[in-house]
mmCIF file of C-alpha atoms in Angstrom:
data_model
loop_
_atom_site.group_PDB
_atom_site.id
_atom_site.type_symbol
_atom_site.label_atom_id
_atom_site.label_comp_id
_atom_site.label_asym_id
_atom_site.label_seq_id
_atom_site.Cartn_x
_atom_site.Cartn_y
_atom_site.Cartn_z
ATOM 1 C CA ASN T 1 -26.848 -54.634 -11.852
ATOM 2 C CA ARG T 2 -26.070 -51.719 -11.272
ATOM 3 C CA ALA T 3 -22.817 -50.176 -11.820
ATOM 4 C CA PHE T 4 -21.556 -46.697 -11.333
ATOM 5 C CA VAL T 5 -18.989 -44.787 -12.822
ATOM 6 C CA ALA T 6 -16.893 -41.785 -11.123
ATOM 7 C CA ALA T 7 -15.517 -38.827 -11.646
ATOM 8 C CA LEU T 8 -12.380 -37.366 -9.307
ATOM 9 C CA THR T 9 -11.508 -34.157 -10.230
ATOM 10 C CA GLU T 10 -7.761 -32.977 -8.660
ATOM 11 C CA ILE T 11 -9.182 -29.230 -7.749
ATOM 12 C CA ASP T 12 -6.734 -27.881 -5.576
ATOM 13 C CA ALA T 13 -4.215 -26.430 -8.307
ATOM 14 C CA GLN T 14 -7.381 -24.801 -9.773
ATOM 15 C CA LYS T 15 -8.267 -22.715 -5.691
ATOM 16 C CA VAL T 16 -3.878 -22.274 -6.149
ATOM 17 C CA ASN T 17 -4.521 -20.792 -9.659
ATOM 18 C CA GLU T 18 -7.605 -18.809 -8.860
ATOM 19 C CA ALA T 19 -5.599 -17.214 -5.760
ATOM 20 C CA GLY T 20 -3.489 -16.478 -7.746
ATOM 21 C CA LEU T 21 -5.720 -14.619 -9.972
ATOM 22 C CA ARG T 22 -7.957 -13.166 -7.516
ATOM 23 C CA HIS T 23 -4.068 -12.045 -5.734
ATOM 24 C CA ARG T 24 -2.547 -10.276 -9.424
ATOM 25 C CA ALA T 25 -6.184 -8.425 -9.643
ATOM 26 C CA MET T 26 -5.597 -7.079 -6.555
ATOM 27 C CA HIS T 27 -2.650 -6.141 -6.332
ATOM 28 C CA ASP T 28 0.314 -4.178 -8.169
ATOM 29 C CA SER T 29 2.745 -7.329 -9.888
ATOM 30 C CA LEU T 30 6.489 -4.559 -8.635
ATOM 31 C CA THR T 31 5.838 -5.029 -5.138
ATOM 32 C CA GLY T 32 3.007 -7.275 -4.209
ATOM 33 C CA LEU T 33 1.143 -4.157 -2.732
ATOM 34 C CA LEU T 34 -2.786 -3.492 -3.629
ATOM 35 C CA ASN T 35 -2.980 -1.869 -7.172
ATOM 36 C CA GLN T 36 -4.953 1.838 -6.363
ATOM 37 C CA SER T 37 -8.000 -0.323 -7.552
ATOM 38 C CA ALA T 38 -8.059 -2.177 -4.438
ATOM 39 C CA PHE T 39 -6.539 0.570 -1.813
ATOM 40 C CA ARG T 40 -9.169 2.320 -2.932
ATOM 41 C CA ALA T 41 -11.748 0.273 -1.543
ATOM 42 C CA ARG T 42 -10.142 -0.379 1.181
ATOM 43 C CA VAL T 43 -10.330 2.904 1.808
ATOM 44 C CA VAL T 44 -14.386 3.046 0.846
ATOM 45 C CA VAL T 45 -14.612 0.568 3.554
ATOM 46 C CA ALA T 46 -12.700 2.121 5.686
ATOM 47 C CA VAL T 47 -15.514 5.906 5.012
ATOM 48 C CA GLN T 48 -17.801 4.522 5.509
ATOM 49 C CA ARG T 49 -17.525 2.369 8.269
ATOM 50 C CA THR T 50 -16.431 5.309 10.546
ATOM 51 C CA ALA T 51 -19.370 7.457 9.608
ATOM 52 C CA ALA T 52 -21.927 4.434 11.000
ATOM 53 C CA GLU T 53 -19.482 3.974 13.449
ATOM 54 C CA PHE T 54 -18.784 7.749 13.924
ATOM 55 C CA GLY T 55 -14.970 6.440 14.123
ATOM 56 C CA MET T 56 -11.874 8.188 12.797
ATOM 57 C CA CYS T 57 -9.962 6.733 9.455
ATOM 58 C CA ALA T 58 -7.078 8.724 8.069
ATOM 59 C CA VAL T 59 -5.401 8.212 4.643
ATOM 60 C CA LEU T 60 -1.018 9.258 4.050
ATOM 61 C CA TYR T 61 -0.070 9.762 0.570
ATOM 62 C CA LEU T 62 3.580 8.965 -0.171
ATOM 63 C CA ASP T 63 5.222 11.072 -2.641
ATOM 64 C CA LEU T 64 9.230 9.380 -2.934
ATOM 65 C CA ASP T 65 11.283 12.782 -3.492
ATOM 66 C CA HIS T 66 14.241 12.377 -5.917
ATOM 67 C CA PHE T 67 12.911 8.878 -7.104
ATOM 68 C CA LYS T 68 13.163 10.052 -10.355
ATOM 69 C CA ASP T 69 16.966 11.670 -9.654
ATOM 70 C CA VAL T 70 17.905 7.301 -8.898
ATOM 71 C CA ASN T 71 15.987 6.212 -12.522
ATOM 72 C CA ASP T 72 18.023 9.036 -13.975
ATOM 73 C CA LEU T 73 21.409 7.911 -12.205
ATOM 74 C CA TYR T 74 21.219 4.170 -11.927
ATOM 75 C CA GLY T 75 18.160 3.336 -14.274
ATOM 76 C CA HIS T 76 15.169 2.152 -14.211
ATOM 77 C CA LYS T 77 16.296 -1.376 -12.890
ATOM 78 C CA CYS T 78 17.865 0.275 -9.882
ATOM 79 C CA GLY T 79 14.576 1.940 -8.985
ATOM 80 C CA ASP T 80 12.109 -0.835 -10.117
ATOM 81 C CA GLN T 81 13.976 -2.743 -6.031
ATOM 82 C CA LEU T 82 14.585 0.296 -4.900
ATOM 83 C CA LEU T 83 10.588 0.762 -5.038
ATOM 84 C CA VAL T 84 10.461 -2.828 -3.642
ATOM 85 C CA ALA T 85 12.873 -2.281 -1.003
ATOM 86 C CA VAL T 86 10.624 0.785 0.216
ATOM 87 C CA SER T 87 7.587 -1.531 -0.418
ATOM 88 C CA LYS T 88 8.924 -3.323 2.328
ATOM 89 C CA ARG T 89 10.722 -0.986 5.046
ATOM 90 C CA LEU T 90 6.523 0.221 5.178
ATOM 91 C CA ARG T 91 4.644 -2.814 5.474
ATOM 92 C CA ALA T 92 6.667 -2.941 8.877
ATOM 93 C CA SER T 93 6.534 -0.148 10.081
ATOM 94 C CA LEU T 94 2.686 -0.270 9.174
ATOM 95 C CA ARG T 95 0.134 -1.576 12.516
ATOM 96 C CA PRO T 96 -1.535 -5.279 11.668
ATOM 97 C CA SER T 97 -4.928 -3.009 10.358
ATOM 98 C CA ASP T 98 -3.038 -0.812 8.639
ATOM 99 C CA ALA T 99 -4.147 -1.191 4.116
ATOM 100 C CA VAL T 100 -0.512 -0.142 1.768
ATOM 101 C CA GLY T 101 -1.667 0.375 -1.953
ATOM 102 C CA ARG T 102 0.820 1.387 -5.209
ATOM 103 C CA LEU T 103 -1.526 4.566 -6.775
ATOM 104 C CA GLY T 104 1.647 5.227 -9.213
ATOM 105 C CA GLY T 105 5.417 5.440 -9.958
ATOM 106 C CA ASP T 106 6.848 6.799 -7.458
ATOM 107 C CA GLU T 107 3.501 7.152 -4.979
ATOM 108 C CA ILE T 108 2.588 5.336 -2.280
ATOM 109 C CA GLY T 109 -1.663 5.694 0.170
ATOM 110 C CA VAL T 110 -1.679 3.750 3.887
ATOM 111 C CA LEU T 111 -4.860 3.552 4.617
ATOM 112 C CA CYS T 112 -4.935 3.626 8.676
ATOM 113 C CA PRO T 113 -9.290 2.222 9.395
ATOM 114 C CA THR T 114 -8.948 2.850 12.788
ATOM 115 C CA LEU T 115 -7.496 5.158 15.111
ATOM 116 C CA HIS T 116 -8.989 6.559 18.530
ATOM 117 C CA GLY T 117 -7.112 10.147 17.601
ATOM 118 C CA GLU T 118 -5.070 12.102 15.771
ATOM 119 C CA HIS T 119 -1.452 11.682 16.893
ATOM 120 C CA GLU T 120 -1.667 8.247 16.780
ATOM 121 C CA ALA T 121 -1.693 8.870 12.094
ATOM 122 C CA VAL T 122 0.596 12.116 12.537
ATOM 123 C CA ARG T 123 3.246 9.070 14.796
ATOM 124 C CA LEU T 124 2.740 6.669 11.980
ATOM 125 C CA ALA T 125 3.818 9.521 9.104
ATOM 126 C CA GLU T 126 6.911 10.395 11.418
ATOM 127 C CA ARG T 127 8.616 6.788 11.043
ATOM 128 C CA ILE T 128 7.609 6.715 7.569
ATOM 129 C CA VAL T 129 9.772 8.827 7.044
ATOM 130 C CA ASN T 130 12.092 8.036 9.409
ATOM 131 C CA THR T 131 12.280 5.122 7.842
ATOM 132 C CA ILE T 132 11.956 6.215 4.298
ATOM 133 C CA ASN T 133 15.069 8.110 4.812
ATOM 134 C CA GLN T 134 17.860 6.093 6.304
ATOM 135 C CA PRO T 135 20.219 4.612 3.234
ATOM 136 C CA PHE T 136 18.911 2.227 0.393
ATOM 137 C CA THR T 137 21.523 -0.205 -0.761
ATOM 138 C CA ILE T 138 20.336 -1.302 -4.471
ATOM 139 C CA ASP T 139 23.159 -3.848 -5.984
ATOM 140 C CA GLU T 140 26.130 -1.762 -5.591
ATOM 141 C CA HIS T 141 24.514 0.789 -4.708
ATOM 142 C CA VAL T 142 23.240 3.156 -1.812
ATOM 143 C CA VAL T 143 20.946 5.206 -2.571
ATOM 144 C CA HIS T 144 19.322 8.195 -0.027
ATOM 145 C CA ILE T 145 15.653 9.490 -0.935
ATOM 146 C CA SER T 146 13.630 11.148 1.144
ATOM 147 C CA VAL T 147 8.757 11.513 1.490
ATOM 148 C CA SER T 148 6.746 14.169 1.680
ATOM 149 C CA VAL T 149 4.016 12.266 2.738
ATOM 150 C CA GLY T 150 0.442 14.473 3.254
ATOM 151 C CA LEU T 151 -2.446 12.755 5.423
ATOM 152 C CA ALA T 152 -6.254 13.258 5.808
ATOM 153 C CA PHE T 153 -8.880 12.040 8.048
ATOM 154 C CA SER T 154 -12.428 11.337 7.826
ATOM 155 C CA ASN T 155 -14.412 10.995 10.912
ATOM 156 C CA GLY T 156 -18.066 11.173 9.882
ATOM 157 C CA THR T 157 -18.040 14.349 7.963
ATOM 158 C CA GLY T 158 -19.535 13.443 4.270
ATOM 159 C CA LEU T 159 -16.179 12.585 2.535
ATOM 160 C CA THR T 160 -16.251 10.361 -0.513
ATOM 161 C CA ALA T 161 -13.079 7.882 -0.243
ATOM 162 C CA ASP T 162 -11.605 9.567 -3.873
ATOM 163 C CA GLU T 163 -12.097 13.417 -1.652
ATOM 164 C CA LEU T 164 -10.333 11.611 1.056
ATOM 165 C CA VAL T 165 -7.100 10.035 -0.485
ATOM 166 C CA ALA T 166 -7.629 14.365 -2.808
ATOM 167 C CA LYS T 167 -7.628 16.121 0.095
ATOM 168 C CA ALA T 168 -4.298 14.057 1.570
ATOM 169 C CA ASP T 169 -2.349 13.712 -1.864
ATOM 170 C CA GLN T 170 -3.092 17.874 -1.468
ATOM 171 C CA ALA T 171 -1.129 18.434 1.457
#
């Protein structure tokens, strides 16, 4: 006589949990944007690819103007809600191939991993400025902010990912 023992384990819940952990490890908990380290990793890949393929990529460094004023006037809860609203607008204005990450406080990075020319990134920067300049309604408050955008390009010139982000921040 032979006997078999079967043990079944439900792994769907475990897979969902693992996917959630991976997502939280790579994304900002407030905005859902890539976190700083995940954004940097994407920039590293884009810079390496552009160097290997003689392509072009760009990083846009966004700094929300008057964000501190919103926090001071309406409180940090309103500021947090504003960051979430800005993030949604940004995602809607980007190309599917672009990546956006929260680099800290009110600083956001946008990676354009593939460009046919600098004009594409310049048009994207203009679209972002126009999008962010539109008023936001947060709770009962109408909030006006603007955005400063620095732009830097990599076209196989030997810049590292950190140098590219730093150049965009300085711009």
